[in-house]
XYZ file of C-alpha atoms in Angstrom:
545
model
C -91.621 -93.203 -35.581
C -94.827 -92.532 -37.559
C -95.094 -88.804 -38.306
C -98.726 -88.619 -37.148
C -97.841 -90.091 -33.747
C -94.827 -87.815 -33.463
C -96.963 -84.781 -34.309
C -99.450 -85.807 -31.614
C -96.707 -86.159 -29.014
C -95.301 -82.765 -30.028
C -98.714 -81.168 -29.498
C -99.114 -80.194 -33.160
C -102.607 -81.716 -33.324
C -103.981 -79.309 -30.689
C -106.871 -77.077 -31.768
C -104.685 -73.986 -31.997
C -102.806 -75.596 -34.917
C -105.915 -76.703 -36.788
C -106.600 -73.507 -38.710
C -103.191 -73.050 -40.414
C -103.014 -76.739 -41.305
C -106.556 -76.807 -42.691
C -105.858 -73.718 -44.798
C -102.594 -75.211 -46.066
C -104.319 -78.520 -46.841
C -107.089 -76.842 -48.852
C -104.558 -74.802 -50.843
C -102.426 -77.862 -51.588
C -105.525 -79.827 -52.582
C -106.472 -77.108 -55.069
C -102.917 -77.030 -56.422
C -102.858 -80.820 -56.714
C -106.053 -80.954 -58.799
C -104.651 -79.932 -62.210
C -101.283 -81.574 -61.552
C -102.803 -84.943 -60.687
C -104.874 -85.001 -63.878
C -101.980 -83.772 -66.017
C -99.542 -86.368 -64.654
C -102.090 -89.151 -65.149
C -102.771 -88.218 -68.765
C -99.057 -87.902 -69.508
C -98.519 -91.349 -67.946
C -100.988 -92.927 -70.355
C -103.963 -93.392 -67.997
C -107.246 -91.573 -67.385
C -107.249 -88.228 -65.514
C -109.418 -89.550 -62.664
C -106.729 -92.136 -61.884
C -104.359 -89.289 -61.024
C -106.967 -87.863 -58.660
C -107.516 -91.236 -56.984
C -103.747 -91.559 -56.562
C -103.451 -88.140 -54.923
C -106.314 -88.964 -52.549
C -105.244 -92.443 -51.451
C -101.483 -91.799 -51.384
C -102.000 -88.412 -49.721
C -103.917 -90.010 -46.865
C -101.594 -93.011 -46.485
C -98.343 -91.041 -46.445
C -99.710 -88.370 -44.114
C -100.803 -91.024 -41.615
C -97.965 -93.549 -41.965
C -95.035 -91.588 -43.427
C -91.905 -90.307 -41.746
C -92.263 -86.581 -42.494
C -94.793 -84.331 -40.786
C -95.359 -82.140 -43.844
C -94.867 -84.502 -46.793
C -97.534 -84.381 -49.527
C -97.677 -87.453 -51.745
C -99.288 -88.108 -55.086
C -98.462 -88.624 -58.764
C -95.379 -86.726 -59.886
C -93.658 -85.769 -63.105
C -90.668 -87.956 -62.343
C -92.799 -91.069 -62.860
C -94.187 -90.084 -66.260
C -91.375 -91.653 -68.294
C -91.458 -94.977 -66.438
C -95.237 -95.265 -66.131
C -95.990 -94.387 -69.746
C -93.505 -97.037 -70.862
C -95.094 -99.678 -68.612
C -98.589 -98.805 -69.860
C -97.425 -99.040 -73.481
C -95.860 -102.463 -72.917
C -98.015 -104.087 -70.220
C -101.246 -102.088 -70.185
C -102.945 -100.296 -67.283
C -103.424 -103.510 -65.317
C -99.717 -104.250 -65.710
C -98.954 -100.792 -64.319
C -101.181 -101.413 -61.312
C -99.535 -104.773 -60.596
C -96.061 -103.216 -60.922
C -97.117 -100.398 -58.563
C -98.389 -102.916 -56.015
C -95.094 -104.833 -56.231
C -93.144 -101.570 -55.917
C -95.046 -100.811 -52.720
C -93.977 -104.149 -51.256
C -90.359 -103.427 -52.257
C -90.488 -99.994 -50.604
C -91.814 -101.495 -47.365
C -88.958 -104.017 -47.446
C -86.502 -101.141 -48.003
C -87.886 -99.352 -44.951
C -87.904 -102.443 -42.712
C -84.329 -103.195 -43.829
C -83.350 -99.637 -42.842
C -82.273 -98.598 -46.325
C -83.525 -95.066 -45.810
C -80.009 -93.759 -46.298
C -80.201 -94.892 -49.927
C -80.364 -91.286 -51.117
C -76.842 -90.690 -49.785
C -75.433 -93.213 -52.234
C -76.898 -91.554 -55.346
C -74.362 -88.926 -56.534
C -75.650 -85.431 -57.313
C -74.579 -85.594 -60.999
C -76.727 -88.710 -61.442
C -79.774 -87.111 -59.773
C -79.497 -83.863 -61.730
C -78.721 -85.764 -64.935
C -81.791 -87.975 -64.845
C -84.174 -85.283 -63.561
C -83.040 -82.959 -66.369
C -83.499 -85.796 -68.845
C -87.010 -86.457 -67.512
C -87.799 -82.755 -67.924
C -86.779 -82.853 -71.592
C -88.837 -86.011 -72.227
C -91.934 -84.521 -70.551
C -91.544 -81.303 -72.557
C -91.319 -83.057 -75.910
C -94.062 -85.488 -74.912
C -96.518 -82.595 -74.464
C -95.972 -81.075 -77.920
C -98.916 -83.035 -79.327
C -101.467 -81.576 -76.893
C -99.824 -78.142 -76.674
C -99.839 -77.563 -80.445
C -102.768 -79.793 -81.375
C -100.624 -82.081 -83.525
C -101.871 -85.372 -84.932
C -100.710 -88.577 -83.190
C -97.331 -89.978 -84.275
C -96.139 -93.578 -84.190
C -92.674 -93.630 -82.630
C -90.982 -95.475 -79.799
C -87.595 -93.869 -79.148
C -87.047 -90.234 -78.271
C -85.139 -89.307 -81.422
C -87.793 -90.976 -83.571
C -90.574 -89.209 -81.697
C -89.044 -85.744 -81.932
C -88.318 -86.207 -85.648
C -91.907 -87.351 -86.261
C -93.195 -84.331 -84.318
C -91.110 -81.979 -86.431
C -92.475 -83.555 -89.613
C -96.127 -83.030 -88.589
C -95.511 -79.614 -87.029
C -97.004 -77.727 -90.024
C -100.335 -79.410 -89.146
C -100.609 -77.664 -85.784
C -103.943 -76.276 -84.635
C -103.809 -72.494 -84.319
C -106.698 -72.370 -81.835
C -105.183 -75.103 -79.657
C -101.768 -73.410 -79.729
C -103.275 -70.044 -78.724
C -105.197 -71.767 -75.921
C -101.969 -73.419 -74.719
C -99.918 -70.217 -74.921
C -102.568 -68.301 -73.004
C -102.638 -71.024 -70.333
C -98.848 -70.963 -70.130
C -98.833 -67.194 -69.559
C -101.468 -67.565 -66.839
C -99.453 -70.282 -65.077
C -96.332 -68.123 -65.141
C -97.682 -64.664 -64.381
C -101.043 -64.811 -62.580
C -99.367 -64.739 -59.145
C -97.674 -61.444 -60.089
C -100.974 -59.637 -60.517
C -102.309 -57.488 -57.662
C -104.564 -59.443 -55.263
C -103.715 -62.682 -57.079
C -100.465 -63.540 -55.339
C -101.936 -66.521 -53.491
C -103.722 -67.862 -56.558
C -102.016 -71.058 -57.819
C -101.067 -70.531 -61.449
C -102.000 -74.076 -62.601
C -105.481 -73.781 -61.075
C -106.079 -70.354 -62.631
C -105.018 -71.651 -66.042
C -107.242 -74.719 -65.675
C -110.327 -72.715 -64.651
C -109.945 -69.944 -67.262
C -109.180 -72.325 -70.135
C -112.143 -74.526 -69.147
C -114.483 -71.517 -69.040
C -113.295 -70.349 -72.456
C -113.798 -73.811 -73.952
C -117.212 -74.150 -72.287
C -118.379 -70.878 -73.831
C -116.944 -71.197 -77.342
C -116.800 -75.007 -77.730
C -113.854 -75.017 -80.158
C -114.096 -78.237 -82.146
C -110.347 -78.403 -82.828
C -109.443 -78.235 -79.121
C -109.134 -81.664 -77.482
C -110.652 -81.879 -74.005
C -110.826 -84.462 -71.247
C -114.396 -85.246 -72.271
C -113.618 -85.696 -75.984
C -110.551 -87.824 -75.275
C -111.340 -89.811 -72.113
C -115.049 -89.357 -71.537
C -116.662 -87.977 -68.395
C -114.843 -88.270 -65.060
C -116.871 -90.528 -62.714
C -118.607 -88.699 -59.904
C -117.476 -90.402 -56.715
C -114.722 -92.708 -55.570
C -113.830 -96.088 -57.061
C -114.548 -99.371 -55.333
C -111.822 -101.674 -54.089
C -110.587 -103.945 -56.894
C -107.762 -106.456 -56.736
C -105.696 -106.524 -59.957
C -105.451 -109.943 -61.663
C -102.171 -111.416 -60.434
C -100.527 -114.317 -62.206
C -97.070 -115.744 -61.713
C -96.094 -114.942 -65.306
C -97.153 -111.292 -65.008
C -95.400 -110.865 -61.685
C -92.131 -112.214 -63.127
C -92.394 -110.009 -66.215
C -92.992 -106.912 -64.052
C -90.147 -107.377 -61.552
C -87.919 -104.941 -63.470
C -90.544 -102.179 -63.815
C -91.525 -102.634 -60.157
C -87.941 -102.117 -58.995
C -87.684 -99.067 -61.250
C -90.800 -97.554 -59.664
C -89.547 -98.411 -56.165
C -86.082 -96.953 -56.680
C -87.340 -93.736 -58.267
C -90.069 -93.454 -55.643
C -87.536 -93.853 -52.847
C -85.213 -91.231 -54.330
C -88.003 -88.746 -55.036
C -89.753 -89.115 -51.679
C -86.553 -88.835 -49.643
C -85.423 -85.818 -51.667
C -88.784 -84.202 -50.996
C -88.479 -85.003 -47.274
C -85.016 -83.420 -47.181
C -86.372 -80.272 -48.856
C -89.233 -80.191 -46.356
C -86.774 -80.487 -43.446
C -84.836 -77.497 -44.738
C -87.970 -75.385 -45.089
C -89.749 -76.349 -41.868
C -86.857 -77.070 -39.519
C -88.067 -80.625 -38.931
C -86.211 -83.913 -39.233
C -87.835 -86.758 -41.120
C -87.446 -90.483 -40.415
C -86.254 -91.923 -43.700
C -87.043 -95.585 -43.004
C -90.578 -94.796 -41.848
C -91.004 -92.581 -44.903
C -90.165 -95.523 -47.159
C -92.662 -97.694 -45.284
C -95.361 -95.041 -45.648
C -94.635 -94.640 -49.358
C -94.678 -98.411 -49.736
C -98.099 -98.755 -48.090
C -99.396 -95.904 -50.275
C -98.245 -97.652 -53.449
C -99.790 -100.909 -52.274
C -103.150 -99.181 -51.751
C -103.406 -96.849 -54.762
C -103.680 -99.572 -57.452
C -106.446 -101.246 -55.429
C -108.513 -98.063 -55.907
C -107.661 -97.517 -59.565
C -104.626 -95.285 -58.937
C -101.059 -95.292 -60.193
C -97.620 -94.963 -58.605
C -97.128 -92.141 -56.102
C -94.269 -90.534 -54.235
C -93.482 -87.422 -52.248
C -94.160 -84.336 -54.378
C -91.555 -81.638 -53.817
C -93.619 -78.746 -55.230
C -96.781 -79.636 -53.281
C -94.796 -80.295 -50.103
C -93.108 -76.894 -50.441
C -96.522 -75.275 -51.012
C -97.781 -76.947 -47.852
C -94.922 -75.604 -45.743
C -95.100 -72.096 -47.231
C -98.808 -71.859 -46.412
C -98.452 -72.856 -42.765
C -98.619 -76.661 -42.784
C -96.882 -78.090 -39.720
C -98.458 -81.516 -39.201
C -99.920 -84.471 -41.131
C -103.328 -82.830 -40.705
C -102.554 -80.669 -43.749
C -101.922 -83.736 -45.899
C -105.168 -85.332 -44.706
C -107.121 -82.161 -45.491
C -105.468 -82.036 -48.929
C -106.863 -85.501 -49.666
C -110.324 -84.628 -48.307
C -110.362 -81.495 -50.464
C -109.731 -83.589 -53.566
C -112.542 -85.962 -52.551
C -114.986 -83.034 -52.318
C -113.846 -81.724 -55.698
C -114.291 -85.125 -57.342
C -117.755 -85.615 -55.822
C -119.024 -82.099 -56.532
C -117.256 -80.924 -59.701
C -116.417 -84.061 -61.708
C -118.991 -83.417 -64.482
C -117.480 -80.004 -65.219
C -114.081 -81.528 -66.013
C -115.257 -82.686 -69.424
C -114.464 -79.245 -70.899
C -110.907 -79.059 -69.503
C -108.636 -78.530 -72.551
C -105.676 -80.870 -72.826
C -103.739 -77.844 -74.090
C -104.074 -76.228 -70.653
C -102.769 -79.361 -68.953
C -99.895 -79.484 -71.472
C -99.024 -75.886 -70.579
C -98.942 -76.840 -66.904
C -96.622 -79.748 -67.729
C -94.371 -77.407 -69.729
C -93.717 -75.516 -66.488
C -93.310 -78.776 -64.553
C -90.771 -79.957 -67.145
C -88.797 -76.718 -66.853
C -88.721 -76.952 -63.067
C -87.685 -80.611 -63.217
C -84.898 -79.896 -65.677
C -83.067 -77.811 -63.037
C -81.392 -75.986 -65.903
C -79.497 -73.607 -63.624
C -78.071 -76.400 -61.484
C -77.291 -78.412 -64.601
C -75.371 -75.571 -66.251
C -73.581 -74.612 -63.026
C -72.443 -78.184 -62.481
C -71.393 -78.484 -66.125
C -69.230 -75.362 -65.739
C -67.822 -75.784 -62.233
C -67.758 -79.480 -61.315
C -64.700 -81.743 -61.814
C -64.448 -83.367 -65.222
C -65.396 -86.789 -63.890
C -68.649 -85.433 -62.423
C -69.416 -83.542 -65.635
C -68.934 -86.781 -67.574
C -71.362 -88.613 -65.261
C -73.846 -85.719 -65.539
C -73.966 -85.773 -69.341
C -73.836 -89.569 -69.520
C -76.865 -89.911 -67.229
C -78.722 -87.135 -69.041
C -78.161 -88.598 -72.515
C -78.998 -92.150 -71.424
C -82.211 -90.916 -69.775
C -83.309 -89.121 -72.923
C -82.198 -91.573 -75.598
C -82.190 -94.946 -73.807
C -84.020 -95.621 -70.551
C -84.283 -94.047 -67.112
C -83.417 -97.248 -65.241
C -80.419 -97.865 -67.496
C -79.337 -94.258 -67.024
C -79.458 -94.400 -63.217
C -77.735 -97.785 -63.028
C -74.938 -96.870 -65.415
C -74.602 -93.394 -63.904
C -74.177 -94.783 -60.399
C -71.755 -97.495 -61.565
C -69.595 -95.046 -63.552
C -69.630 -92.530 -60.695
C -68.585 -95.291 -58.297
C -65.743 -96.429 -60.556
C -64.476 -92.879 -61.007
C -64.663 -92.351 -57.249
C -62.723 -95.549 -56.620
C -60.076 -94.449 -59.090
C -59.685 -91.143 -57.269
C -59.660 -92.886 -53.908
C -57.067 -95.377 -55.079
C -54.911 -92.518 -56.330
C -55.112 -90.813 -52.946
C -53.731 -93.850 -51.069
C -49.975 -93.483 -50.846
C -47.022 -95.402 -49.443
C -44.557 -92.757 -48.263
C -41.045 -93.236 -46.927
C -40.530 -91.474 -43.581
C -37.035 -90.010 -43.441
C -35.114 -89.069 -40.300
C -36.377 -85.486 -40.337
C -39.972 -86.654 -40.283
C -39.532 -88.985 -37.321
C -36.863 -86.977 -35.457
C -38.944 -86.787 -32.268
C -39.528 -90.560 -32.205
C -35.824 -91.214 -32.811
C -34.829 -88.902 -29.967
C -37.302 -90.627 -27.651
C -35.550 -93.979 -28.084
C -32.093 -92.412 -27.985
C -31.230 -92.633 -31.691
C -29.288 -89.923 -33.461
C -30.605 -91.305 -36.710
C -32.069 -94.418 -38.220
C -29.912 -97.503 -37.729
C -28.282 -98.862 -40.873
C -30.440 -101.141 -42.982
C -33.676 -99.862 -41.323
C -36.323 -97.985 -43.324
C -39.707 -96.622 -42.255
C -42.725 -96.384 -44.530
C -46.213 -95.106 -43.807
C -49.438 -96.045 -45.575
C -51.738 -93.036 -45.944
C -55.377 -93.815 -46.689
C -57.736 -96.809 -46.598
C -56.096 -99.988 -47.841
C -58.947 -101.263 -50.018
C -59.060 -103.309 -53.202
C -58.578 -100.298 -55.463
C -55.255 -99.379 -53.835
C -54.052 -102.801 -52.692
C -51.991 -103.614 -55.788
C -50.080 -100.334 -55.596
C -49.283 -100.826 -51.895
C -48.158 -104.410 -52.464
C -45.919 -103.376 -55.353
C -44.205 -100.592 -53.388
C -43.566 -102.768 -50.329
C -42.370 -105.855 -52.203
C -40.091 -104.028 -54.655
C -37.996 -101.983 -52.227
C -34.520 -101.248 -53.546
C -32.013 -101.515 -52.015
C -33.399 -104.135 -49.655
C -33.247 -103.179 -45.948
C -32.734 -105.629 -43.103
C -35.763 -104.180 -41.248
C -38.855 -102.565 -42.724
C -41.173 -100.660 -40.373
C -44.662 -99.976 -41.727
C -46.792 -97.366 -39.982
C -50.612 -97.652 -40.045
C -51.484 -94.460 -38.160
C -53.280 -93.017 -41.226
C -55.058 -96.210 -42.285
C -58.726 -96.166 -41.157
C -59.567 -99.649 -42.448
C -58.310 -102.551 -44.541
C -60.551 -104.803 -46.632
C -59.970 -108.448 -47.593
C -58.046 -107.536 -50.754
C -55.831 -105.210 -48.745
C -55.022 -107.977 -46.282
C -54.231 -110.298 -49.167
C -51.874 -107.688 -50.627
C -50.113 -107.308 -47.261
C -49.811 -111.071 -46.948
C -48.197 -111.351 -50.394
C -45.836 -108.434 -49.676
C -44.801 -110.010 -46.348
C -44.147 -113.350 -48.015
C -42.011 -111.695 -50.698
C -39.959 -109.740 -48.163
C -39.496 -112.705 -45.821
C -38.126 -114.778 -48.694
C -35.497 -112.050 -49.109
C -34.609 -112.109 -45.375
C -36.253 -108.773 -44.595
C -37.829 -108.420 -41.173
C -41.186 -106.547 -41.298
C -42.540 -104.685 -38.267
C -46.053 -103.229 -38.304
C -47.027 -100.484 -35.873
C -49.738 -97.964 -34.925
C -52.718 -100.058 -35.996
C -56.159 -99.122 -34.749
C -58.164 -101.663 -32.766
C -60.276 -102.768 -35.740
C -57.273 -103.498 -37.963
C -55.449 -105.278 -35.157
C -58.471 -107.506 -34.575
C -58.644 -108.338 -38.286
C -54.928 -109.166 -38.257
C -55.547 -111.745 -35.542
C -58.679 -113.119 -37.219
C -56.931 -113.600 -40.564
C -53.857 -115.082 -38.819
C -51.478 -112.531 -40.271
C -50.144 -111.828 -36.800
C -49.082 -115.447 -36.464
C -47.439 -115.313 -39.876
C -45.185 -112.346 -39.151
C -44.859 -113.080 -35.420
C -46.439 -111.207 -32.489
C -43.053 -109.627 -31.730
C -43.230 -107.849 -35.095
C -46.401 -105.937 -34.265
C -45.841 -102.829 -32.136
C -48.247 -100.393 -30.577
C -46.145 -97.312 -31.350
C -43.342 -96.261 -33.680
C -41.085 -95.981 -30.626
C -41.576 -99.663 -29.823
C -40.983 -100.535 -33.453
C -37.689 -98.628 -33.472
C -36.625 -100.370 -30.255
C -37.263 -103.764 -31.832
C -35.439 -102.728 -34.977
C -32.376 -101.921 -32.859
C -32.456 -105.488 -31.551
């Protein structure tokens, strides 16, 4: 259900809830101002495009999303992907890819793929978010230290080029950046300043200092990008051609996948803080519509922003009204204060992104997982991290998920066992049918675990290579939750091998699903209906025959 409709039905849009949601929305809007500009600049586009994204996506997700308190906009997670798309395909290419990603997200939501986050292992998520944090941090060295531009494509080339030009840093720019960084980190610890957002305080103070002293060596928004337009952009449809659409399919899927992961993670965090329960499929639809609209108004890709969503909840936001007010606040700021943004130092925005990069890196979680997790998970963690930093985010996530899946399958296959049940283990069943022990030439085996393709070969080998050969083999399925097609094929081959050696095979204790599959695949006809028993007692009775 749409979160706005759900909030209305829950009575959260009544007048008594207006004040806390309006206050929360204004605070989040103020917090979003420096972040939106910083993320846009780091993504290779103009600062106003970040503001347009926060406005349009904030409205769309608040109205159409699946979480009552989600705040959407540009985020740090997108910087690596978006800057790469801009470098290769230009700003128009980024807008087309964002539009396509929005369509993909809507399809994900309609297809009920909202549970996608459950299939991304934690080592992969922490690995690529930590890698993104490192890339953002290094990417801001130029503006933080006032370094000259460097020509490099890959991370290792870029960091080496930065080190080579490091002696050319601007002392004034570096001092401006360090001062901004200290303000971001510590302003909320000052008396009577606890509710002051650190990024906003750094932005305002650094801008005032630059406005007064006009340091020529300090790069500003005005000197780099020109003046921010006063007002909102008009609706513009990006130039779509078949060739461009085909060339941008890969980047569009990358934006969609990362947007889905980020927005659903943010919704989960919001649920934990507010005690709500989001609708994941509707959230994907809302995010998809937002990403379809933002490029039409000059924006870039957007997703749920964890930090802004958490700020919303902490300041009393309980309904989509807060997200709507957050967007309206940004509109007022753009209309009223846009000309004053020309003196915003890029060093201050770089300092803000330094803190964003540290928070994204999740260093504590990374180190804890590296120390405490199983070796396989640690391998996936470092593999994803290194591929994110030195190769590509999409490659890192794909390979990380594939390797994690293969390692999981190996562990699952190792947990599936074929165990012989001796007389002591089935003493009660033997007594029930009047046996003092197992009849001669009768053995009982039990399969423990799902009989899937990873374990099928091992099960087939154990069953078909029994030595010495019994006259009757009873196979118990009481601990088998399911069997896939490869598992059935393995059973069929094992049955054929045993039947050629005159061994009678009796299967028992199958659940209803497995029994139905036996009939559908005609295995029951192959071994004979009389050789399938409901219980181990019936199987023992038939073995006595």
